[in-house]
Coordinates of C-alpha atoms and ligand atoms in Angstrom, one line a residue:
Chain D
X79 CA -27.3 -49.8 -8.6
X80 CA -31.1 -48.9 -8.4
X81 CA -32.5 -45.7 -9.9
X82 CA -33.5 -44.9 -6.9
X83 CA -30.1 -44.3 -5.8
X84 CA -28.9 -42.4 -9.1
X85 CA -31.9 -40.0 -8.0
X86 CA -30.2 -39.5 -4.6
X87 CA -26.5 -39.1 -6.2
X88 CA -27.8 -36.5 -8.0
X89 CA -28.7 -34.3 -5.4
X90 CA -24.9 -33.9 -5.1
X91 CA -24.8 -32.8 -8.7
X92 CA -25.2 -28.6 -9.1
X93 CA -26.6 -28.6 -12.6
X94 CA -29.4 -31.0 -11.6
X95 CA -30.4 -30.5 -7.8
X96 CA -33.6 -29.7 -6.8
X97 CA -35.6 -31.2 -10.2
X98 CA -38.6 -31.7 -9.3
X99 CA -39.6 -35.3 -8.9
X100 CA -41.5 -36.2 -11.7
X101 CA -38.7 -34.9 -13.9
X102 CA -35.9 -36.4 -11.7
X103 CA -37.0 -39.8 -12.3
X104 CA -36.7 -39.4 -15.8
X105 CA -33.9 -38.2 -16.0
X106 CA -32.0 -40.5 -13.8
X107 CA -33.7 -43.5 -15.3
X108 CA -31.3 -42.3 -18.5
X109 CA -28.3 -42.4 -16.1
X110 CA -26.1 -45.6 -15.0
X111 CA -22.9 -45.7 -12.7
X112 CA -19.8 -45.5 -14.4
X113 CA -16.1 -45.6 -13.7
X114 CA -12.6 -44.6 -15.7
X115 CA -9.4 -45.3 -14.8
X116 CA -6.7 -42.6 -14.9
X117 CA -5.7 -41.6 -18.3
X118 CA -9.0 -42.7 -20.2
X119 CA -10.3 -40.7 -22.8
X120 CA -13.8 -40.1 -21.8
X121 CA -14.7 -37.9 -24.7
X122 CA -12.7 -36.7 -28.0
X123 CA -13.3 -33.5 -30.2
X124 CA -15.4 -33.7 -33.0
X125 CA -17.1 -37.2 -31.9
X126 CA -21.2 -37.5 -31.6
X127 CA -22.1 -36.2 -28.5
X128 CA -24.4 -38.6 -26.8
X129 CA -24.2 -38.8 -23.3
X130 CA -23.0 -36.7 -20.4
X131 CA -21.6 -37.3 -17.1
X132 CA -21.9 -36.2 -13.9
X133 CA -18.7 -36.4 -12.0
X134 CA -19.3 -38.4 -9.2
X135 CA -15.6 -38.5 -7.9
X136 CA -12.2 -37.1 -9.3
X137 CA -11.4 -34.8 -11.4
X138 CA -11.7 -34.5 -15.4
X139 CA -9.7 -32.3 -17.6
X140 CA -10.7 -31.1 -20.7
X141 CA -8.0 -30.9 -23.4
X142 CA -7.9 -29.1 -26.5
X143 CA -4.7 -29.8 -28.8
X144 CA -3.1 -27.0 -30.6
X145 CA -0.6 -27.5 -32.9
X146 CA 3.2 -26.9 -31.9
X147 CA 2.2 -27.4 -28.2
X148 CA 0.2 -30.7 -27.6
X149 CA -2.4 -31.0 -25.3
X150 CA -3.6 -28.1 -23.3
X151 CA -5.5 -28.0 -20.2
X152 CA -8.4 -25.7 -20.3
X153 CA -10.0 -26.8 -17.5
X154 CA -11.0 -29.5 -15.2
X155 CA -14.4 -30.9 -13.6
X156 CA -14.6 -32.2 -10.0
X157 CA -17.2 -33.3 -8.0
X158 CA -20.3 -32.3 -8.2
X159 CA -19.7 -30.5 -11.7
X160 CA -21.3 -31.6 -15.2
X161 CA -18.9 -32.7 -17.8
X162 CA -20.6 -32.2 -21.6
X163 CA -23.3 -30.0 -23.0
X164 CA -22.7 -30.9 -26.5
X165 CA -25.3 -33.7 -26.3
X166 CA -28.1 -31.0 -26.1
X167 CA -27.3 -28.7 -29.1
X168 CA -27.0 -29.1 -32.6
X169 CA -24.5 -30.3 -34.4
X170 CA -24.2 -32.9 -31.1
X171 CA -20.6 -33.7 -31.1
X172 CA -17.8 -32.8 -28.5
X173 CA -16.0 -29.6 -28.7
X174 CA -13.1 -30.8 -26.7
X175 CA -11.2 -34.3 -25.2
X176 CA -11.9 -35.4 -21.8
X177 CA -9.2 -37.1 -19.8
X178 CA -9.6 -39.1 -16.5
X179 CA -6.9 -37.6 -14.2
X180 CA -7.5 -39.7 -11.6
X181 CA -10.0 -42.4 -11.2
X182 CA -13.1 -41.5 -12.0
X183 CA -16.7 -42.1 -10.9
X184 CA -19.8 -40.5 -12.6
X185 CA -23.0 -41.1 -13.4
X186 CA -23.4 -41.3 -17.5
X187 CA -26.8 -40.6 -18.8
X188 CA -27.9 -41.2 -22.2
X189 CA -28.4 -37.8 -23.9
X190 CA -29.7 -39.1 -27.2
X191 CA -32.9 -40.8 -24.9
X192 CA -32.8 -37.5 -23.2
X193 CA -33.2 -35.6 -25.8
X194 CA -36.1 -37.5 -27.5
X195 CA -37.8 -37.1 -23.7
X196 CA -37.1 -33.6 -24.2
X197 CA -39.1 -33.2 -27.5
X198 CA -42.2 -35.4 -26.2
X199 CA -42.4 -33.3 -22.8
X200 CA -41.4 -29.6 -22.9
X201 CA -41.2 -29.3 -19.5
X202 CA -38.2 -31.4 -19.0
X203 CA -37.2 -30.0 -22.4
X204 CA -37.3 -26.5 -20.8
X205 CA -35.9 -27.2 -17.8
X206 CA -32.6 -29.1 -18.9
X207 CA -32.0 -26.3 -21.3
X208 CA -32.4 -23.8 -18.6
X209 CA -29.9 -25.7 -16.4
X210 CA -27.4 -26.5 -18.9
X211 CA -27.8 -22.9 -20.3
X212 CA -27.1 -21.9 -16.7
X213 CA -23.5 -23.9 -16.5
X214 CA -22.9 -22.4 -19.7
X215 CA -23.3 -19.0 -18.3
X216 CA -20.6 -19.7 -16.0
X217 CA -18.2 -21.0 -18.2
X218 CA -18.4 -18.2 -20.1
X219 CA -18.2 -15.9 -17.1
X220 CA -15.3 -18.0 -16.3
X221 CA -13.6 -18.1 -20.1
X222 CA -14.3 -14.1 -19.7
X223 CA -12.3 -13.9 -16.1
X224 CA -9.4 -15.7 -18.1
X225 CA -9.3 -13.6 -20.9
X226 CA -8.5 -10.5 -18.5
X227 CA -5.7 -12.3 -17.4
X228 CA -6.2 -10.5 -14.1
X229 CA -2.7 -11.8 -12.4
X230 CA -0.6 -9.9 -15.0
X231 CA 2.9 -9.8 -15.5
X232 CA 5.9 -8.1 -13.1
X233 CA 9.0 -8.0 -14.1
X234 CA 12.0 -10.7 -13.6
X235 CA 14.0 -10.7 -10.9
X236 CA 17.9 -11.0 -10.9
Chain A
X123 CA -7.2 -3.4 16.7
X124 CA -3.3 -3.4 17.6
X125 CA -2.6 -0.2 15.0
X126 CA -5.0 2.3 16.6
X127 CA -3.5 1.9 19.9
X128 CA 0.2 2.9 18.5
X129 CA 1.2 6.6 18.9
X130 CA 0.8 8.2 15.4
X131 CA 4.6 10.4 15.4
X132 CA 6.5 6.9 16.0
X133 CA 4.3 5.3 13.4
X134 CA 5.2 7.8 10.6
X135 CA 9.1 7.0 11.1
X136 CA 10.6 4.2 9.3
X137 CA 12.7 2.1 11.7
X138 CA 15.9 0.5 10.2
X139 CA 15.4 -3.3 9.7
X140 CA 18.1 -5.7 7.7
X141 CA 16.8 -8.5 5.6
X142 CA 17.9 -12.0 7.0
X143 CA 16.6 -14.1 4.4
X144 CA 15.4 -14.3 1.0
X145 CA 13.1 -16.8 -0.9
X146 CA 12.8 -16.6 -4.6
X147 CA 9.1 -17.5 -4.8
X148 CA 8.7 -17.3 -8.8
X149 CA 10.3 -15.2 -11.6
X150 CA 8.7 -11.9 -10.3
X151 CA 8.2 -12.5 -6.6
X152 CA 10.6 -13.1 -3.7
X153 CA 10.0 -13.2 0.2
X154 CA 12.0 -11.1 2.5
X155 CA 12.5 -12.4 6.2
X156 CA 13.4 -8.9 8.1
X157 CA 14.0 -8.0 11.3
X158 CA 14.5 -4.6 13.5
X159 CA 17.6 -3.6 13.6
X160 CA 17.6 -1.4 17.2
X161 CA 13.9 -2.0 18.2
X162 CA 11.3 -4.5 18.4
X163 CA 9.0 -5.5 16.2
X164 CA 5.2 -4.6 16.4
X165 CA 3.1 -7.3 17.2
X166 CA 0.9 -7.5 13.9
X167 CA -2.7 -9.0 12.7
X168 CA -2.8 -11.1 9.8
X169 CA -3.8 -8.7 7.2
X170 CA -2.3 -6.0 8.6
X171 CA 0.5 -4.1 6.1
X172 CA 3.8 -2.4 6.5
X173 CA 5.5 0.4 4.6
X174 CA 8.8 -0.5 3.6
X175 CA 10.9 2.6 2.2
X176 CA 14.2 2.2 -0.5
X177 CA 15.9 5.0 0.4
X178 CA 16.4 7.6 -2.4
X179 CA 13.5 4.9 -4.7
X180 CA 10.4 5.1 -2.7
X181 CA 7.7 3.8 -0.4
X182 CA 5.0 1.0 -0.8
X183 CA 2.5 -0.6 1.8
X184 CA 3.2 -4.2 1.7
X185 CA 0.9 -7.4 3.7
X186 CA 2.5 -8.8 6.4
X187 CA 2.9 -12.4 5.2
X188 CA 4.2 -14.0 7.9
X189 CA 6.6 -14.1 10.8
X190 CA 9.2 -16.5 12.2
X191 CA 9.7 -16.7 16.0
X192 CA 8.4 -14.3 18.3
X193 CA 7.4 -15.9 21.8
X194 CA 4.4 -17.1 22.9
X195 CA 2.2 -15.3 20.3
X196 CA 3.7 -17.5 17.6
X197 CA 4.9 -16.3 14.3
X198 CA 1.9 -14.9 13.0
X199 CA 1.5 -11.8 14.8
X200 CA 4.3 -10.8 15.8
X201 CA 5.8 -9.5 18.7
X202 CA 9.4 -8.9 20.6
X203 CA 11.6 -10.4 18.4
X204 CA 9.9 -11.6 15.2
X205 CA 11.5 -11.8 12.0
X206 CA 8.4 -10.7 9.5
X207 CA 7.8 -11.9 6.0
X208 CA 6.9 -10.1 3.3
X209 CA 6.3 -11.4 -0.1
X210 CA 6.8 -8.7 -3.0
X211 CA 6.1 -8.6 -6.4
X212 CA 8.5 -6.4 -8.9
X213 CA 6.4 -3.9 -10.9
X214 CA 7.5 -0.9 -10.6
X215 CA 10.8 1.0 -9.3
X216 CA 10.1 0.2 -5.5
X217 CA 8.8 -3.0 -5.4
X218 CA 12.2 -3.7 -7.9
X219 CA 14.4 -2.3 -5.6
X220 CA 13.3 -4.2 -2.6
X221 CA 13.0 -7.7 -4.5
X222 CA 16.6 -6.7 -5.2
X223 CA 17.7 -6.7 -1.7
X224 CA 20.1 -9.6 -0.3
X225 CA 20.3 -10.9 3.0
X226 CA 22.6 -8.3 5.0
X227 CA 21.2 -5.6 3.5
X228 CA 18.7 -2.8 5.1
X229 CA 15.6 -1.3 4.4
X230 CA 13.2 1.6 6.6
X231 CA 9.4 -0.2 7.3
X232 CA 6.8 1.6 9.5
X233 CA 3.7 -0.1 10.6
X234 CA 2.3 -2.4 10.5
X235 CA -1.2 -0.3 9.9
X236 CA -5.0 -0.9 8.8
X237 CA -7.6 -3.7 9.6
X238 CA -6.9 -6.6 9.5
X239 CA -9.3 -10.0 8.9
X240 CA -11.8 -10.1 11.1
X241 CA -11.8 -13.5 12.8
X242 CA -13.7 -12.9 15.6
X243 CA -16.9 -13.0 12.9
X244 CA -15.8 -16.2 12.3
X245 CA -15.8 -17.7 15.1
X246 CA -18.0 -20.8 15.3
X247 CA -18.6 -20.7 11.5
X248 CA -17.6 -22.0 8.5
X249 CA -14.6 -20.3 6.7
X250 CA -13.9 -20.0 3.1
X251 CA -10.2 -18.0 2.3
X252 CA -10.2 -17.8 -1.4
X253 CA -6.7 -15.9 -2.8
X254 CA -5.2 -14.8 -6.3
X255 CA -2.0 -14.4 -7.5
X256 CA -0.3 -11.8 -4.8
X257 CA -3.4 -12.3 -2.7
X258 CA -2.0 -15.2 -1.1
X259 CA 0.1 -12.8 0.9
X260 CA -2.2 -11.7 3.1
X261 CA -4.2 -14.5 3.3
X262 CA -1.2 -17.2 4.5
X263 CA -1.1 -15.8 7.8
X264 CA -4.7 -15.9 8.7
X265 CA -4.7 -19.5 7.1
X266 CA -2.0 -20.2 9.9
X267 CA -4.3 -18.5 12.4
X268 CA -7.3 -20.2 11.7
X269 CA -5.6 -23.9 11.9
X270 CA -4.1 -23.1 15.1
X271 CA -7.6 -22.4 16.5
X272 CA -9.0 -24.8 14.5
X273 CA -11.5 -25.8 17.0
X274 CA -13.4 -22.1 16.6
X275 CA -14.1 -22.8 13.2
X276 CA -16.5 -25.2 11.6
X277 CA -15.3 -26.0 7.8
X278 CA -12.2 -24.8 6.6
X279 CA -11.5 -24.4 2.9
X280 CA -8.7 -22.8 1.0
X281 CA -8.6 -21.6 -2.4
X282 CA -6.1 -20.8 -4.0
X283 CA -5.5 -19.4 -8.0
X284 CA -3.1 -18.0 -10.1
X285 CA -2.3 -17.8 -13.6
X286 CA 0.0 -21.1 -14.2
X287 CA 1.7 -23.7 -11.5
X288 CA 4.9 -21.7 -12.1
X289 CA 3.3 -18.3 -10.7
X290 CA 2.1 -19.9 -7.6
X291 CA 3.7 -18.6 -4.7
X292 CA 4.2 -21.0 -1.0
X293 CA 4.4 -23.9 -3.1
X294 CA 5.9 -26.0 -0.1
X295 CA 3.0 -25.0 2.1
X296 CA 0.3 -25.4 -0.3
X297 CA 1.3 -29.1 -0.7
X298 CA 1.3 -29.2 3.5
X299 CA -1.8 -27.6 3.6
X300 CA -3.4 -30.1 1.0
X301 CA -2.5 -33.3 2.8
X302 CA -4.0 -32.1 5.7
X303 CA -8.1 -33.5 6.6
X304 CA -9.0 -30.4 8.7
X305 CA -8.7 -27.9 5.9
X306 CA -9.7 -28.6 2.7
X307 CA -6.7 -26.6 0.5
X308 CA -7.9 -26.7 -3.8
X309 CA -5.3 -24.6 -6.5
X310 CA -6.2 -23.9 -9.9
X311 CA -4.3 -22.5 -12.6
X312 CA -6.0 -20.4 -15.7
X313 CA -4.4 -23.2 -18.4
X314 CA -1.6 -25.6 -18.6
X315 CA 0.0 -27.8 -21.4
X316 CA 0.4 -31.3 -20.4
X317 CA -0.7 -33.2 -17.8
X318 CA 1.8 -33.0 -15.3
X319 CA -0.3 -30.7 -13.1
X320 CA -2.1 -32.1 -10.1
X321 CA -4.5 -29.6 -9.4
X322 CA -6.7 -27.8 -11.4
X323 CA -7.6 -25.5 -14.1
X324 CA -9.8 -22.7 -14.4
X325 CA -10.7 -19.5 -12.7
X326 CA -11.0 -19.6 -8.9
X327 CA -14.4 -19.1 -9.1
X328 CA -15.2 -22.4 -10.7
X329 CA -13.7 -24.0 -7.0
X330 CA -16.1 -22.5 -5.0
X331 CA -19.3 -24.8 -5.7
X332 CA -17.6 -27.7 -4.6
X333 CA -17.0 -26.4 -1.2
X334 CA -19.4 -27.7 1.2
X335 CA -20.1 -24.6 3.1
X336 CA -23.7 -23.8 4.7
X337 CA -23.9 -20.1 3.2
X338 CA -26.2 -18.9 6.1
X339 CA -23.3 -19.4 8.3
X340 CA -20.0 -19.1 6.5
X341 CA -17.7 -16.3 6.1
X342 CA -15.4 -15.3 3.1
X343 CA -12.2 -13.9 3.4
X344 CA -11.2 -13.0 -0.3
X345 CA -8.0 -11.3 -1.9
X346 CA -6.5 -11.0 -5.3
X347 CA -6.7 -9.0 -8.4
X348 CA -9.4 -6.6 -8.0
X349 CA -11.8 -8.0 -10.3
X350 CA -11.1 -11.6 -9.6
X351 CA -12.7 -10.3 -6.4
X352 CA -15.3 -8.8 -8.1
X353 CA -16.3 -12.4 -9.5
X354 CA -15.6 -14.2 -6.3
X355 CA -17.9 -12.0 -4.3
X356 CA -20.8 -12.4 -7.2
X357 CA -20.7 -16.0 -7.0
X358 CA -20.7 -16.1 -3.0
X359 CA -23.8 -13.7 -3.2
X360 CA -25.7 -16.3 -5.8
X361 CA -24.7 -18.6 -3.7
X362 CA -27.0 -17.1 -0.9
X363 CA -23.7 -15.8 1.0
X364 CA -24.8 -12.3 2.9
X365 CA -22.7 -9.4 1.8
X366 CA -21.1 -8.5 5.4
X367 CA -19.8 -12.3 6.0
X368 CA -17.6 -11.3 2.6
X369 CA -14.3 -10.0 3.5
X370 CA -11.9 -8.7 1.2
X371 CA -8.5 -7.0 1.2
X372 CA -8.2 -3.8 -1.1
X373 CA -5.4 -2.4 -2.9
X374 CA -5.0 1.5 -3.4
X375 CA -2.3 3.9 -3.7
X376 CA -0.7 4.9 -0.2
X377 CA 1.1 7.7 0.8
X378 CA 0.7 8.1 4.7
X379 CA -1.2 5.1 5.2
X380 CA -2.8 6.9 8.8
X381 CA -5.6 8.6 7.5
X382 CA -4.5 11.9 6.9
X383 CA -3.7 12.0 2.9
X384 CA -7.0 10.9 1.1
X385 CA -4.6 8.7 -1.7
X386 CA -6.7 6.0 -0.8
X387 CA -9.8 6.6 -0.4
X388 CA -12.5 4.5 -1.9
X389 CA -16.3 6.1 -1.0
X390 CA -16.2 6.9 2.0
X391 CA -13.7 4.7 3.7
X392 CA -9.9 5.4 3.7
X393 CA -8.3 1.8 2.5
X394 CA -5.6 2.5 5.0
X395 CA -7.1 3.1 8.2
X396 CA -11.0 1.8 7.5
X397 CA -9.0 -1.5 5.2
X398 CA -7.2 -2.7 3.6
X399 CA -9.7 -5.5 4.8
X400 CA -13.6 -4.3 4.1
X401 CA -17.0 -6.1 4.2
X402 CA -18.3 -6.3 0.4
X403 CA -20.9 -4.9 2.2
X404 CA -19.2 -2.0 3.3
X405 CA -17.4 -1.5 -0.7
X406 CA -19.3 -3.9 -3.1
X407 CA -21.1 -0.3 -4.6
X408 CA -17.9 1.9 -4.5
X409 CA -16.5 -1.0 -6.5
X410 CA -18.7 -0.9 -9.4
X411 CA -17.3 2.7 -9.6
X412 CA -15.3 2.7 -12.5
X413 CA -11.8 4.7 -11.9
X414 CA -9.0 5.6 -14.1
Ligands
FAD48 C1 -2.6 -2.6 1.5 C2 -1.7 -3.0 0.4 C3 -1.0 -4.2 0.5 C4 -0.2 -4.6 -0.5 N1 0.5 -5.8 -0.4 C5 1.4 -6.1 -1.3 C6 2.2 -7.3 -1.1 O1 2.1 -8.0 -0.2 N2 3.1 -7.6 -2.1 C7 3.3 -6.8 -3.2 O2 4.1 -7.1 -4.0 N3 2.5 -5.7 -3.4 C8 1.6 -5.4 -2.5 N4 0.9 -4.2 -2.7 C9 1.0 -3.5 -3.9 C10 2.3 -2.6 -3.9 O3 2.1 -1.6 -2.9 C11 2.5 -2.0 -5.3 O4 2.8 -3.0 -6.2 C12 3.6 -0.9 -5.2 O5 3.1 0.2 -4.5 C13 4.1 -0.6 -6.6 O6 5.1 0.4 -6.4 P1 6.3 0.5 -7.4 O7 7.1 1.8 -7.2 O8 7.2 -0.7 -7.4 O9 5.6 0.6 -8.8 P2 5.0 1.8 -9.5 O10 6.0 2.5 -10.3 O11 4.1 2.6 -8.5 O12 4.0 1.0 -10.5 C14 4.5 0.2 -11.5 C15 3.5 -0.5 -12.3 O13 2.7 -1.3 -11.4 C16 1.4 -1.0 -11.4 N5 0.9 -1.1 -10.0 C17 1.2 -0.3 -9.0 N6 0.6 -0.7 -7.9 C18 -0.1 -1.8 -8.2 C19 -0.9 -2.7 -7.5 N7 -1.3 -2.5 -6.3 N8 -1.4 -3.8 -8.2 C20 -1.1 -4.0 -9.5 N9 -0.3 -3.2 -10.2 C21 0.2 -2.1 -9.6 C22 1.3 0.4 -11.8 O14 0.1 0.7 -12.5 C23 2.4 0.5 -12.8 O15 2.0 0.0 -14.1 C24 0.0 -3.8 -1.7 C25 -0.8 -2.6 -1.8 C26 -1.6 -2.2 -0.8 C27 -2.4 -1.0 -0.9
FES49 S1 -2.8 6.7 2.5 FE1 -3.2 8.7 3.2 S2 -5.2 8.5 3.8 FE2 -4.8 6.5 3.3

């Protein structure tokens, strides 16, 4: 796979469409084709955080386990979405498991690399943060939707 | 629309009908199949509600959320004959009573009333229908709607959320509508242990960037919790998504559900008569308004 084409799979990829060139061919000369099979552990809590993926095809969950009830779902990445920001701020290691539900495809790129880029050339240092800070945004938005828990509770029927 | 041609005296009367089915759709929700007991039923619009009367408990509008039968219109809006379907939730003393009600059993409903979808806008776009929790009601029949004219519409997504895979109502049908290649059908939950679950997990919101729609020619039709709407609607508007191709179906207390009352009014518009189904750009500002 050339970079060439990793620059035109990421058009497909929200948190990094529209870069502009210069910065695009950095970043996807950091990235390489990857593929899981179903059930792989793609990331796991507390490990160094050194890469990211964009999810190419199928869907990723992300797992926290809590005591007394396994694994738990908190949310999953398809298509199109960006699975890790931990790579990009301190102290650089997962917060969570992934888990391939299905097979995978994504495009891995190598966040250490990117993040040396990032100190030698603030504009791409600037712009990755604003993006990534930008899918943080919305997870919290998201997280904050949850924690209404707008479908509520009737009561059981007979 | 059908409603505003119906004479108003006969509309405020409950007719008798008898429940001929019941579906236990999760622990708090069942669907009622009903039909007129000396009459006809109304022909109906998906999106369109009824108010169905307990005797001696009470009255609540309630979405149309189906039909079965009914001649050449189909089962989706109605006419001589249909059986209708209506999906209710128990929260209160009403809504209890009528989840409570076995086939055999009668019940008064007048209607059906309101605005339904507008699908005309649609036509020759793309459609998103994005529902929470109870707000698949509403939304199942114009998903049938829309896939028997399939050819109006360009892309076809639905959406679908709710709090976990056991609170998911039309479980059947969602797994019908998923298989299909025409119409692109996504669920999410808000969290789930295990892995069993096939679909996803997170808010509904999180669905929508990965639907392929042209936002210069789509058109939203949205209904759930209140502020789940709220969010869906903010995140079709970043997404470029003008605020009259947003529809959504409102929820407000009803008591004559023709106008006349003022229970539900919401600005300017009465929910019953001008709604339940509203442009955002129509109600996104009254929304903001906070009520208690
Ligand atoms: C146009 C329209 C369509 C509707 N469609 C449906 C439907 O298809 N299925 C269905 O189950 N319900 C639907 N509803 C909501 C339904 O009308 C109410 O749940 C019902 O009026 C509650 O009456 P109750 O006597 O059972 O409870 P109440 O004693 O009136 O209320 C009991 C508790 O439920 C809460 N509650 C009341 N109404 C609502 C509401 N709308 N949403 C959330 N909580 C509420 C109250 O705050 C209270 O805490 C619709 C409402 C409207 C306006
Ligand atoms: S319910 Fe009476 S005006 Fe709408």
């Amino acid at each position: 796979m050339t970079t060439r084409s990793i620059a035109d799979l990421l058009r497909d990829v929200g948190t990094l469409r529209d870069l502009p060139p210069d910065l695009l061919a950095v970043v996807s000369g950091c990235g390489r084709n990857v593929h899981f099979d179903t059930g792989t552990t793609i990331l796991r809590e507390a490990e160094p955080a050194d890469t990211f993926f964009a999810v190419r095809h199928g869907r990723v969950a992300l797992e926290l386990f809590a005591p007394g009830r396994g694994e738990v779902m908190i949310e999953t990445i398809g298509p199109g979405g960006v699975l890790g920001w931990s790579w990009l701020f301190p102290p650089y290691r997962w917060h969570f498991d992934a888990v391939a539900l299905e097979p995978v495809q994504a495009i891995a790129f190598d966040g250490a690399c990117l993040r040396g880029k990032c100190d030698d050339d603030p504009r791409l240092g600037y712009e990755l943060t604003r993006r990534f800070a930008a899918t943080l945004i919305d997870r919290l938005q998201a997280t904050r939707l949850r924690l209404l828990d707008v479908y509520g509770d009737g009561d059981a029927i007979p | 629309m059908q409603s505003r041609d119906q004479p108003r005296g006969e509309l405020c009367v409950p007719s008798p009908y008898r429940v001929v089915d019941r579906t236990v759709e999760t622990a708090d929700t069942v669907t009622l199949a009903i039909a007129p007991v000396d009459s006809l039923a109304r022909a109906w619009e998906p999106g369109q509600f009824n108010m169905l009367w307990m005797p001696a408990v009470g009255e609540v509008p309630i979405s149309i959320s189906g039909g079965v039968g009914g001649g050449a219109t189909g089962g989706d809006r109605g006419g001589d004959g249909t059986v209708l379907l209506h999906t209710i939730r128990a929260v209160g003393a009403v809504t209890r009573a009528l989840c409570a009600l076995e086939p055999g059993q009668t019940l008064g409903v007048r209607g059906p009333y309101g605005r339904g979808w507008d699908l005309d806008a649609a036509s020759g776009r793309d459609v998103v229908i994005v529902g929470g929790g109870l707000g698949l009601a509403p939304l199942r029949p114009v998903v049938h709607e829309t896939l028997r004219g399939r050819d109006r519409y360009g892309r076809l997504a639905f959406l679908a959320g709710a709090r976990t895979p056991e609170d998911l109502l039309y479980m059947s049908e969602l797994g019908q509508w998923r298989a299909r290649t025409d119409l692109q059908t996504e669920v999410t939950v808000d969290a789930v242990p295990g892995r069993e679950w096939r679909g996803d997990v997170g808010v509904v919101t999180t669905l929508l960037p990965r639907i392929p729609f042209d936002p210069g020619r789509v058109v939203a039709l949205v209904c759930g919790p209140e502020v789940m709407m709220r969010f869906v609607a903010a995140e079709l508007l970043r997404q470029g998504v003008a605020p009259g191709d947003i529809q959504v179906s409102l929820e407000r207390t009803m008591q004559c559900a023709v106008g006349s009352c003022g229970h539900c009014q919401l600005g300017s518009s009465f929910i019953c008569r001008d709604g339940p189904v509203v442009t955002w750009e129509r109600v996104g500002a009254a929304m903001g308004v906070r009520e208690r």
